[in-house]
mmCIF file of C-alpha atoms in Angstrom:
data_model
loop_
_atom_site.group_PDB
_atom_site.id
_atom_site.type_symbol
_atom_site.label_atom_id
_atom_site.label_comp_id
_atom_site.label_asym_id
_atom_site.label_seq_id
_atom_site.Cartn_x
_atom_site.Cartn_y
_atom_site.Cartn_z
ATOM 1 C CA MET A 66 -64.297 -35.271 30.390
ATOM 2 C CA ALA A 67 -62.743 -38.478 29.168
ATOM 3 C CA PRO A 68 -58.991 -38.619 28.559
ATOM 4 C CA ALA A 69 -58.098 -37.663 25.033
ATOM 5 C CA SER A 70 -55.936 -39.384 22.510
ATOM 6 C CA PRO A 71 -52.282 -38.336 22.242
ATOM 7 C CA GLY A 72 -51.737 -34.729 21.161
ATOM 8 C CA PRO A 73 -51.109 -33.736 17.562
ATOM 9 C CA ASP A 74 -47.329 -33.915 17.369
ATOM 10 C CA GLU A 75 -45.477 -32.238 14.573
ATOM 11 C CA GLU A 76 -45.029 -34.384 11.457
ATOM 12 C CA GLN A 77 -43.479 -34.082 8.064
ATOM 13 C CA PRO A 78 -45.542 -32.606 5.220
ATOM 14 C CA GLU A 79 -47.751 -35.267 3.691
ATOM 15 C CA PRO A 80 -47.334 -36.357 0.056
ATOM 16 C CA GLY A 81 -50.365 -35.989 -2.140
ATOM 17 C CA ARG A 82 -51.703 -35.240 -5.576
ATOM 18 C CA LEU A 83 -50.469 -31.627 -5.472
ATOM 19 C CA THR A 84 -46.855 -32.379 -4.561
ATOM 20 C CA ALA A 85 -45.621 -32.827 -8.130
ATOM 21 C CA LEU A 86 -47.093 -29.555 -9.392
ATOM 22 C CA PRO A 87 -44.825 -26.484 -9.789
ATOM 23 C CA GLN A 88 -44.902 -24.199 -6.753
ATOM 24 C CA SER A 89 -46.347 -21.311 -8.775
ATOM 25 C CA VAL A 90 -49.250 -23.510 -9.862
ATOM 26 C CA ARG A 91 -49.890 -24.584 -6.254
ATOM 27 C CA TRP A 92 -49.994 -20.931 -5.152
ATOM 28 C CA LEU A 93 -52.377 -20.106 -7.997
ATOM 29 C CA ILE A 94 -54.692 -22.964 -7.020
ATOM 30 C CA LEU A 95 -54.594 -21.845 -3.373
ATOM 31 C CA THR A 96 -55.418 -18.244 -4.316
ATOM 32 C CA LEU A 97 -58.317 -19.177 -6.578
ATOM 33 C CA LEU A 98 -59.739 -21.685 -4.095
ATOM 34 C CA SER A 99 -59.468 -19.080 -1.326
ATOM 35 C CA LEU A 100 -61.363 -16.522 -3.416
ATOM 36 C CA VAL A 101 -64.133 -19.019 -4.187
ATOM 37 C CA LEU A 102 -64.569 -20.207 -0.588
ATOM 38 C CA ALA A 103 -64.354 -16.701 0.887
ATOM 39 C CA GLY A 104 -66.937 -15.522 -1.631
ATOM 40 C CA LEU A 105 -69.319 -18.373 -0.834
ATOM 41 C CA LEU A 106 -68.991 -17.855 2.931
ATOM 42 C CA THR A 107 -69.535 -14.115 2.500
ATOM 43 C CA MET A 108 -72.696 -14.736 0.464
ATOM 44 C CA VAL A 109 -74.231 -16.808 3.281
ATOM 45 C CA HIS A 110 -73.094 -14.272 5.915
ATOM 46 C CA ILE A 111 -70.684 -16.574 7.787
ATOM 47 C CA PRO A 112 -68.666 -14.512 10.328
ATOM 48 C CA ALA A 113 -64.963 -14.008 9.517
ATOM 49 C CA ALA A 114 -65.495 -15.331 5.974
ATOM 50 C CA LEU A 115 -62.406 -13.511 4.690
ATOM 51 C CA LEU A 116 -60.230 -15.497 7.093
ATOM 52 C CA LEU A 117 -62.148 -18.779 7.146
ATOM 53 C CA GLY A 118 -62.261 -19.150 3.349
ATOM 54 C CA PRO A 119 -58.472 -18.940 2.865
ATOM 55 C CA MET A 120 -57.898 -21.081 5.971
ATOM 56 C CA VAL A 121 -60.157 -23.884 4.714
ATOM 57 C CA ALA A 122 -58.565 -23.629 1.263
ATOM 58 C CA ALA A 123 -55.109 -23.910 2.835
ATOM 59 C CA ILE A 124 -56.174 -26.929 4.912
ATOM 60 C CA LEU A 125 -57.424 -28.683 1.774
ATOM 61 C CA MET A 126 -54.169 -27.867 -0.003
ATOM 62 C CA ALA A 127 -51.910 -28.848 2.903
ATOM 63 C CA THR A 128 -53.577 -32.219 3.457
ATOM 64 C CA ASN A 129 -53.192 -33.018 -0.238
ATOM 65 C CA GLY A 130 -49.468 -32.416 -0.485
ATOM 66 C CA ALA A 131 -49.235 -28.691 -1.343
ATOM 67 C CA ARG A 132 -46.119 -28.143 0.796
ATOM 68 C CA LEU A 133 -46.388 -24.349 0.816
ATOM 69 C CA SER A 134 -45.452 -21.862 3.525
ATOM 70 C CA THR A 135 -46.454 -18.232 4.037
ATOM 71 C CA PRO A 136 -43.570 -15.754 3.493
ATOM 72 C CA LEU A 137 -42.451 -14.148 6.758
ATOM 73 C CA LEU A 138 -42.530 -10.436 5.885
ATOM 74 C CA PRO A 139 -46.066 -10.389 4.409
ATOM 75 C CA TYR A 140 -47.238 -12.438 7.391
ATOM 76 C CA LEU A 141 -45.777 -9.887 9.825
ATOM 77 C CA ALA A 142 -47.383 -7.099 7.801
ATOM 78 C CA ALA A 143 -50.716 -8.903 8.287
ATOM 79 C CA HIS A 144 -50.052 -8.867 12.058
ATOM 80 C CA SER A 145 -49.680 -5.100 11.978
ATOM 81 C CA LEU A 146 -52.909 -4.690 9.989
ATOM 82 C CA ILE A 147 -54.786 -6.794 12.553
ATOM 83 C CA GLY A 148 -53.458 -4.355 15.177
ATOM 84 C CA CYS A 149 -54.800 -1.425 13.129
ATOM 85 C CA ILE A 150 -58.226 -3.075 12.909
ATOM 86 C CA ILE A 151 -58.344 -3.334 16.694
ATOM 87 C CA ALA A 152 -57.204 0.274 17.120
ATOM 88 C CA ARG A 153 -59.893 1.472 14.712
ATOM 89 C CA SER A 154 -62.642 -0.099 16.856
ATOM 90 C CA ILE A 155 -61.907 2.253 19.779
ATOM 91 C CA ASP A 156 -63.861 5.499 19.438
ATOM 92 C CA ALA A 157 -65.084 8.321 21.686
ATOM 93 C CA ASP A 158 -68.634 6.963 22.090
ATOM 94 C CA ILE A 159 -67.378 3.625 23.379
ATOM 95 C CA VAL A 160 -64.939 5.279 25.791
ATOM 96 C CA THR A 161 -67.673 7.624 27.116
ATOM 97 C CA THR A 162 -70.159 4.789 27.637
ATOM 98 C CA PHE A 163 -67.546 2.648 29.377
ATOM 99 C CA ALA A 164 -66.499 5.517 31.668
ATOM 100 C CA ALA A 165 -70.117 6.093 32.750
ATOM 101 C CA ASP A 166 -70.692 2.465 33.861
ATOM 102 C CA TRP A 167 -67.210 1.034 34.210
ATOM 103 C CA PRO A 168 -67.904 -1.073 37.359
ATOM 104 C CA ILE A 169 -70.665 -2.955 35.525
ATOM 105 C CA PHE A 170 -68.575 -3.465 32.399
ATOM 106 C CA LEU A 171 -65.506 -4.553 34.321
ATOM 107 C CA SER A 172 -67.456 -7.020 36.476
ATOM 108 C CA ILE A 173 -69.163 -8.636 33.497
ATOM 109 C CA VAL A 174 -65.981 -8.837 31.433
ATOM 110 C CA LEU A 175 -63.915 -10.337 34.261
ATOM 111 C CA ALA A 176 -66.667 -12.882 34.957
ATOM 112 C CA VAL A 177 -66.655 -13.959 31.292
ATOM 113 C CA ILE A 178 -62.846 -14.175 31.215
ATOM 114 C CA ALA A 179 -62.822 -16.181 34.452
ATOM 115 C CA SER A 180 -65.409 -18.640 33.165
ATOM 116 C CA SER A 181 -63.674 -19.155 29.810
ATOM 117 C CA THR A 182 -60.322 -19.613 31.592
ATOM 118 C CA LEU A 183 -61.837 -22.218 33.929
ATOM 119 C CA ILE A 184 -63.300 -24.116 30.973
ATOM 120 C CA GLY A 185 -59.939 -23.980 29.180
ATOM 121 C CA TYR A 186 -58.097 -25.135 32.310
ATOM 122 C CA ILE A 187 -60.429 -28.119 32.738
ATOM 123 C CA MET A 188 -59.932 -29.112 29.103
ATOM 124 C CA ALA A 189 -56.152 -28.718 29.383
ATOM 125 C CA ARG A 190 -56.011 -30.611 32.686
ATOM 126 C CA ASN A 191 -57.918 -33.503 31.107
ATOM 127 C CA ALA A 192 -55.599 -33.492 28.068
ATOM 128 C CA VAL A 193 -58.394 -32.759 25.614
ATOM 129 C CA LEU A 194 -55.920 -30.501 23.798
ATOM 130 C CA PRO A 195 -52.149 -30.135 24.224
ATOM 131 C CA GLY A 196 -50.559 -27.574 26.551
ATOM 132 C CA THR A 197 -52.382 -24.268 26.888
ATOM 133 C CA THR A 198 -54.101 -24.579 23.501
ATOM 134 C CA ALA A 199 -57.484 -25.046 25.194
ATOM 135 C CA VAL A 200 -57.050 -21.818 27.175
ATOM 136 C CA TRP A 201 -56.447 -19.779 24.024
ATOM 137 C CA GLY A 202 -59.166 -21.655 22.169
ATOM 138 C CA THR A 203 -61.830 -20.968 24.804
ATOM 139 C CA SER A 204 -60.794 -17.321 25.251
ATOM 140 C CA ALA A 205 -63.981 -15.276 24.809
ATOM 141 C CA GLY A 206 -63.274 -12.888 21.987
ATOM 142 C CA ALA A 207 -60.668 -11.344 19.692
ATOM 143 C CA ALA A 208 -60.494 -14.511 17.595
ATOM 144 C CA SER A 209 -58.025 -13.308 14.943
ATOM 145 C CA ALA A 210 -55.797 -11.717 17.576
ATOM 146 C CA MET A 211 -55.914 -14.897 19.690
ATOM 147 C CA LEU A 212 -54.298 -16.811 16.838
ATOM 148 C CA VAL A 213 -51.350 -14.397 16.813
ATOM 149 C CA LEU A 214 -51.043 -14.466 20.598
ATOM 150 C CA ALA A 215 -51.394 -18.249 20.840
ATOM 151 C CA GLU A 216 -48.590 -18.743 18.355
ATOM 152 C CA ALA A 217 -46.392 -16.240 20.209
ATOM 153 C CA TYR A 218 -46.903 -18.083 23.502
ATOM 154 C CA GLY A 219 -46.260 -21.553 22.108
ATOM 155 C CA ALA A 220 -49.805 -22.932 21.765
ATOM 156 C CA ASP A 221 -51.014 -24.809 18.685
ATOM 157 C CA ALA A 222 -52.511 -22.015 16.578
ATOM 158 C CA ARG A 223 -54.200 -24.542 14.277
ATOM 159 C CA LEU A 224 -56.361 -26.031 17.024
ATOM 160 C CA VAL A 225 -56.894 -22.579 18.538
ATOM 161 C CA ALA A 226 -58.248 -21.447 15.160
ATOM 162 C CA PHE A 227 -60.546 -24.477 15.002
ATOM 163 C CA MET A 228 -61.974 -23.697 18.451
ATOM 164 C CA GLN A 229 -62.194 -19.945 18.073
ATOM 165 C CA TYR A 230 -63.987 -19.865 14.737
ATOM 166 C CA LEU A 231 -66.311 -22.722 15.594
ATOM 167 C CA ARG A 232 -67.336 -20.641 18.621
ATOM 168 C CA VAL A 233 -67.695 -17.474 16.522
ATOM 169 C CA VAL A 234 -70.070 -19.258 14.141
ATOM 170 C CA CYS A 235 -72.061 -20.791 17.030
ATOM 171 C CA VAL A 236 -72.308 -17.498 18.950
ATOM 172 C CA ALA A 237 -73.331 -15.482 15.890
ATOM 173 C CA SER A 238 -75.937 -18.086 14.926
ATOM 174 C CA ALA A 239 -77.320 -18.232 18.458
ATOM 175 C CA ALA A 240 -77.528 -14.431 18.689
ATOM 176 C CA SER A 241 -79.393 -14.212 15.373
ATOM 177 C CA ILE A 242 -81.847 -16.984 16.301
ATOM 178 C CA ILE A 243 -82.544 -15.628 19.791
ATOM 179 C CA ALA A 244 -82.979 -12.066 18.503
ATOM 180 C CA ALA A 245 -85.469 -13.268 15.888
ATOM 181 C CA LEU A 246 -87.403 -15.983 17.754
ATOM 182 C CA VAL A 247 -87.301 -14.888 21.387
ATOM 183 C CA PHE A 248 -87.325 -11.099 21.042
ATOM 184 C CA HIS A 249 -89.031 -10.956 17.616
ATOM 185 C CA ALA A 250 -86.335 -8.636 16.284
ATOM 186 C CA SER A 251 -85.872 -8.437 12.541
ATOM 187 C CA GLY A 252 -82.088 -8.572 12.736
ATOM 188 C CA GLY A 253 -79.908 -7.012 10.123
ATOM 189 C CA ALA A 254 -78.432 -8.051 6.853
ATOM 190 C CA ALA A 255 -74.703 -7.667 6.540
ATOM 191 C CA PRO A 256 -73.889 -4.417 4.745
ATOM 192 C CA GLU A 257 -72.719 -4.777 1.166
ATOM 193 C CA ILE A 258 -68.946 -4.636 0.934
ATOM 194 C CA VAL A 259 -67.488 -1.996 -1.385
ATOM 195 C CA TRP A 260 -64.175 -3.632 -2.185
ATOM 196 C CA PHE A 261 -62.545 -0.661 -3.919
ATOM 197 C CA PRO A 262 -63.836 2.526 -2.283
ATOM 198 C CA PRO A 263 -62.120 5.894 -2.751
ATOM 199 C CA VAL A 264 -58.899 5.861 -0.737
ATOM 200 C CA ASP A 265 -57.155 8.738 0.992
ATOM 201 C CA TRP A 266 -53.689 7.563 0.016
ATOM 202 C CA LEU A 267 -51.927 10.066 2.288
ATOM 203 C CA GLU A 268 -53.772 8.858 5.411
ATOM 204 C CA LEU A 269 -53.401 5.224 4.387
ATOM 205 C CA SER A 270 -49.671 5.733 3.837
ATOM 206 C CA LYS A 271 -49.244 7.365 7.248
ATOM 207 C CA THR A 272 -51.160 4.544 8.932
ATOM 208 C CA LEU A 273 -49.117 1.840 7.204
ATOM 209 C CA ILE A 274 -45.793 3.563 7.913
ATOM 210 C CA VAL A 275 -46.619 3.820 11.630
ATOM 211 C CA ALA A 276 -47.954 0.261 11.761
ATOM 212 C CA PHE A 277 -45.060 -1.339 9.884
ATOM 213 C CA ALA A 278 -42.460 0.621 11.879
ATOM 214 C CA ALA A 279 -44.050 -0.487 15.155
ATOM 215 C CA CYS A 280 -44.224 -4.047 13.817
ATOM 216 C CA ALA A 281 -40.499 -3.950 12.991
ATOM 217 C CA VAL A 282 -39.722 -2.822 16.560
ATOM 218 C CA GLY A 283 -41.797 -5.659 17.976
ATOM 219 C CA ALA A 284 -40.067 -8.198 15.733
ATOM 220 C CA TYR A 285 -36.567 -6.847 16.417
ATOM 221 C CA PHE A 286 -36.942 -6.988 20.202
ATOM 222 C CA ARG A 287 -38.892 -10.273 20.039
ATOM 223 C CA ILE A 288 -41.753 -8.934 22.129
ATOM 224 C CA PRO A 289 -44.458 -11.633 22.454
ATOM 225 C CA ALA A 290 -47.130 -10.693 19.890
ATOM 226 C CA GLY A 291 -45.374 -7.315 19.615
ATOM 227 C CA THR A 292 -45.868 -7.348 15.854
ATOM 228 C CA MET A 293 -49.577 -6.889 16.555
ATOM 229 C CA PHE A 294 -49.637 -5.099 19.914
ATOM 230 C CA LEU A 295 -47.202 -2.284 19.085
ATOM 231 C CA PRO A 296 -48.973 -1.318 15.825
ATOM 232 C CA MET A 297 -52.273 -1.406 17.730
ATOM 233 C CA LEU A 298 -50.981 0.921 20.453
ATOM 234 C CA ALA A 299 -49.155 3.281 18.079
ATOM 235 C CA THR A 300 -52.024 3.726 15.619
ATOM 236 C CA ALA A 301 -54.642 3.990 18.390
ATOM 237 C CA LEU A 302 -52.641 6.750 20.095
ATOM 238 C CA LEU A 303 -52.032 8.740 16.913
ATOM 239 C CA HIS A 304 -55.611 8.231 15.773
ATOM 240 C CA GLY A 305 -56.887 9.491 19.131
ATOM 241 C CA LEU A 306 -54.666 12.570 18.836
ATOM 242 C CA GLY A 307 -55.986 13.263 15.348
ATOM 243 C CA LEU A 308 -52.595 12.795 13.683
ATOM 244 C CA ILE A 309 -53.688 9.897 11.490
ATOM 245 C CA THR A 310 -56.994 8.488 10.265
ATOM 246 C CA ILE A 311 -57.275 4.706 10.300
ATOM 247 C CA ASP A 312 -59.203 3.960 7.111
ATOM 248 C CA LEU A 313 -58.199 0.576 5.752
ATOM 249 C CA PRO A 314 -59.774 -0.436 2.426
ATOM 250 C CA PRO A 315 -61.528 -3.846 2.365
ATOM 251 C CA TRP A 316 -59.167 -5.260 -0.280
ATOM 252 C CA LEU A 317 -56.204 -4.637 2.015
ATOM 253 C CA LEU A 318 -57.954 -6.246 4.993
ATOM 254 C CA ALA A 319 -58.860 -9.225 2.804
ATOM 255 C CA PHE A 320 -55.165 -9.618 2.005
ATOM 256 C CA ALA A 321 -54.249 -9.546 5.710
ATOM 257 C CA TYR A 322 -56.941 -12.055 6.649
ATOM 258 C CA ALA A 323 -55.936 -14.343 3.789
ATOM 259 C CA LEU A 324 -52.311 -14.389 4.923
ATOM 260 C CA LEU A 325 -53.336 -15.233 8.478
ATOM 261 C CA GLY A 326 -55.696 -17.949 7.222
ATOM 262 C CA TRP A 327 -53.005 -19.418 4.954
ATOM 263 C CA LYS A 328 -50.426 -19.440 7.729
ATOM 264 C CA ILE A 329 -52.746 -21.467 9.968
ATOM 265 C CA GLY A 330 -54.254 -23.689 7.293
ATOM 266 C CA LEU A 331 -50.969 -24.670 5.633
ATOM 267 C CA GLY A 332 -49.778 -26.039 8.971
ATOM 268 C CA PHE A 333 -52.622 -28.564 9.164
ATOM 269 C CA THR A 334 -52.064 -32.265 8.615
ATOM 270 C CA ARG A 335 -54.457 -35.195 8.521
ATOM 271 C CA ARG A 336 -53.341 -36.053 12.036
ATOM 272 C CA ILE A 337 -54.291 -32.569 13.285
ATOM 273 C CA LEU A 338 -57.709 -32.916 11.663
ATOM 274 C CA ARG A 339 -58.246 -36.305 13.311
ATOM 275 C CA HIS A 340 -57.347 -34.817 16.684
ATOM 276 C CA ALA A 341 -59.729 -31.899 16.156
ATOM 277 C CA ALA A 342 -62.513 -34.319 15.221
ATOM 278 C CA TYR A 343 -61.782 -36.428 18.316
ATOM 279 C CA ALA A 344 -62.011 -33.361 20.575
ATOM 280 C CA LEU A 345 -65.095 -31.938 18.827
ATOM 281 C CA PRO A 346 -67.672 -33.128 21.430
ATOM 282 C CA GLN A 347 -65.709 -31.547 24.294
ATOM 283 C CA ILE A 348 -65.160 -28.370 22.281
ATOM 284 C CA MET A 349 -68.877 -28.083 21.477
ATOM 285 C CA LEU A 350 -69.715 -28.657 25.148
ATOM 286 C CA SER A 351 -67.324 -25.856 26.161
ATOM 287 C CA ILE A 352 -69.010 -23.498 23.665
ATOM 288 C CA VAL A 353 -72.504 -24.342 24.941
ATOM 289 C CA VAL A 354 -71.410 -23.866 28.566
ATOM 290 C CA LEU A 355 -69.850 -20.471 27.811
ATOM 291 C CA ILE A 356 -72.882 -19.240 25.845
ATOM 292 C CA THR A 357 -75.168 -20.392 28.670
ATOM 293 C CA PHE A 358 -73.047 -18.669 31.317
ATOM 294 C CA CYS A 359 -73.080 -15.409 29.369
ATOM 295 C CA GLY A 360 -76.844 -15.753 28.972
ATOM 296 C CA GLY A 361 -77.045 -15.981 32.754
ATOM 297 C CA LEU A 362 -75.055 -12.752 33.071
ATOM 298 C CA ALA A 363 -77.510 -11.122 30.667
ATOM 299 C CA MET A 364 -80.393 -12.194 32.917
ATOM 300 C CA LEU A 365 -78.659 -10.582 35.901
ATOM 301 C CA LEU A 366 -78.273 -7.307 33.968
ATOM 302 C CA TRP A 367 -81.970 -7.412 33.094
ATOM 303 C CA ARG A 368 -83.193 -8.465 36.550
ATOM 304 C CA PHE A 369 -81.125 -6.188 38.770
ATOM 305 C CA LEU A 370 -80.126 -3.246 36.553
ATOM 306 C CA GLY A 371 -83.206 -2.943 34.360
ATOM 307 C CA ILE A 372 -81.296 -3.287 31.072
ATOM 308 C CA ASP A 373 -83.603 -4.575 28.362
ATOM 309 C CA PRO A 374 -83.092 -8.325 27.721
ATOM 310 C CA LEU A 375 -81.957 -8.140 24.092
ATOM 311 C CA THR A 376 -79.424 -5.411 24.849
ATOM 312 C CA ALA A 377 -78.108 -7.455 27.766
ATOM 313 C CA TYR A 378 -77.889 -10.649 25.708
ATOM 314 C CA LEU A 379 -76.083 -9.065 22.760
ATOM 315 C CA ALA A 380 -73.716 -7.172 25.071
ATOM 316 C CA THR A 381 -72.671 -10.318 26.956
ATOM 317 C CA SER A 382 -72.549 -12.590 23.886
ATOM 318 C CA PRO A 383 -69.065 -14.215 24.001
ATOM 319 C CA GLY A 384 -67.479 -13.241 20.724
ATOM 320 C CA GLY A 385 -68.317 -12.451 17.132
ATOM 321 C CA LEU A 386 -68.110 -8.677 17.686
ATOM 322 C CA ASP A 387 -68.712 -7.840 14.016
ATOM 323 C CA SER A 388 -71.777 -10.055 13.696
ATOM 324 C CA VAL A 389 -73.190 -8.834 17.019
ATOM 325 C CA ALA A 390 -72.689 -5.256 15.825
ATOM 326 C CA ILE A 391 -74.691 -5.985 12.653
ATOM 327 C CA ILE A 392 -77.574 -7.479 14.678
ATOM 328 C CA ALA A 393 -77.497 -4.691 17.272
ATOM 329 C CA ALA A 394 -77.363 -1.896 14.683
ATOM 330 C CA SER A 395 -80.702 -2.908 13.159
ATOM 331 C CA THR A 396 -82.669 -3.867 16.285
ATOM 332 C CA PRO A 397 -84.164 -1.699 19.046
ATOM 333 C CA VAL A 398 -81.297 -2.005 21.531
ATOM 334 C CA ASP A 399 -78.875 0.307 23.322
ATOM 335 C CA LEU A 400 -76.125 0.124 20.693
ATOM 336 C CA PRO A 401 -73.446 2.118 22.636
ATOM 337 C CA PHE A 402 -73.933 -0.185 25.658
ATOM 338 C CA VAL A 403 -73.620 -3.312 23.498
ATOM 339 C CA MET A 404 -70.514 -2.105 21.700
ATOM 340 C CA ALA A 405 -68.863 -0.708 24.837
ATOM 341 C CA LEU A 406 -69.174 -4.037 26.660
ATOM 342 C CA GLN A 407 -68.096 -6.044 23.608
ATOM 343 C CA THR A 408 -65.084 -3.789 23.021
ATOM 344 C CA ALA A 409 -64.092 -3.810 26.709
ATOM 345 C CA ARG A 410 -64.109 -7.609 26.690
ATOM 346 C CA PHE A 411 -62.174 -7.649 23.435
ATOM 347 C CA LEU A 412 -59.403 -5.420 24.813
ATOM 348 C CA LEU A 413 -59.173 -7.076 28.230
ATOM 349 C CA VAL A 414 -58.917 -10.508 26.623
ATOM 350 C CA LEU A 415 -55.984 -9.171 24.584
ATOM 351 C CA LEU A 416 -54.253 -7.717 27.638
ATOM 352 C CA LEU A 417 -54.822 -10.668 29.977
ATOM 353 C CA GLY A 418 -54.386 -13.525 27.508
ATOM 354 C CA GLY A 419 -50.632 -13.912 27.985
ATOM 355 C CA PRO A 420 -50.553 -13.780 31.816
ATOM 356 C CA ILE A 421 -53.540 -16.151 32.030
ATOM 357 C CA SER A 422 -51.874 -18.638 29.684
ATOM 358 C CA LYS A 423 -48.673 -18.607 31.737
ATOM 359 C CA ALA A 424 -50.602 -19.041 35.008
ATOM 360 C CA VAL A 425 -52.569 -21.988 33.635
ATOM 361 C CA ALA A 426 -49.369 -23.577 32.289
ATOM 362 C CA ARG A 427 -47.837 -23.391 35.766
ATOM 363 C CA LEU A 428 -50.943 -24.959 37.315
ATOM 364 C CA ILE A 429 -50.890 -27.804 34.797
ATOM 365 C CA ASP A 430 -47.166 -28.427 35.417
ATOM 366 C CA ARG A 431 -47.848 -28.753 39.130
#
């Protein structure tokens, strides 16, 4: 890879057409633009539309002089809700399937993590992106959580977001095309979202109390990404014991995703966008290499373990867990196997992300 241009240093907010407007008007414009973009992306089934729409809206606002910043407490509350979303994805079927074939799952997941780390290290070593940003950006899975972790460990969350969600879109598109054209599967339409379903307010209150209390502990003791990890662990444990039911209404999740998207997008500048555009060819190459490597792992599962090809491909697909779940749920595949491998990768990426980032930083310093 060719040496990159200088990294995207911090700069002062840029003046623009929005600067002179009252702050309340700027927030109103941001909210309305976020709703429109999120709605459009949802209509065309773009993965993570509820985060991408607000993030793109915030980028447009920030690069035109909006000069807004996300309030701290709501942003931390969004962290805790992301932790609850992760905890909710762990169920008995996934645990049972993983326990039955754990050597296979662990081998595949570690191979994917190793390959994505190597790609990130090469990009960081060649100064394609600053510091360990490339390592977090190439991390195979848990995109929304990676943004929280990257920020906690000092990487540029804006460029991490650019890499992660570009990969999510590419992986989801590739999985849909391969399922339809290669395996002649019909695929599945995204289920219609019921924004205001009936809510068990008692269970929701218990979940939020546990999550926000754990978030406060993480913030008080300054645990890296503790505002997400501790709520995840606390709610997963209590949910597993049957003491709470994690049932988060879509409107609340939309609020959490919007806050995360705004936090990232409002930090963008024109200089950051130019740097992202400069690194785009290398980023696209890293995505293609990772997808190809995971496709090779799928072939090994098919060739040596007799797992049907589409199941193997969807299970090893590097990211976009929600979109892969939609495809897998409506095609003739082994759904528990797909979701167990995807979830195992998701959780291991969360657990190993910090240590891997520190190890790569030490290697780069040497």
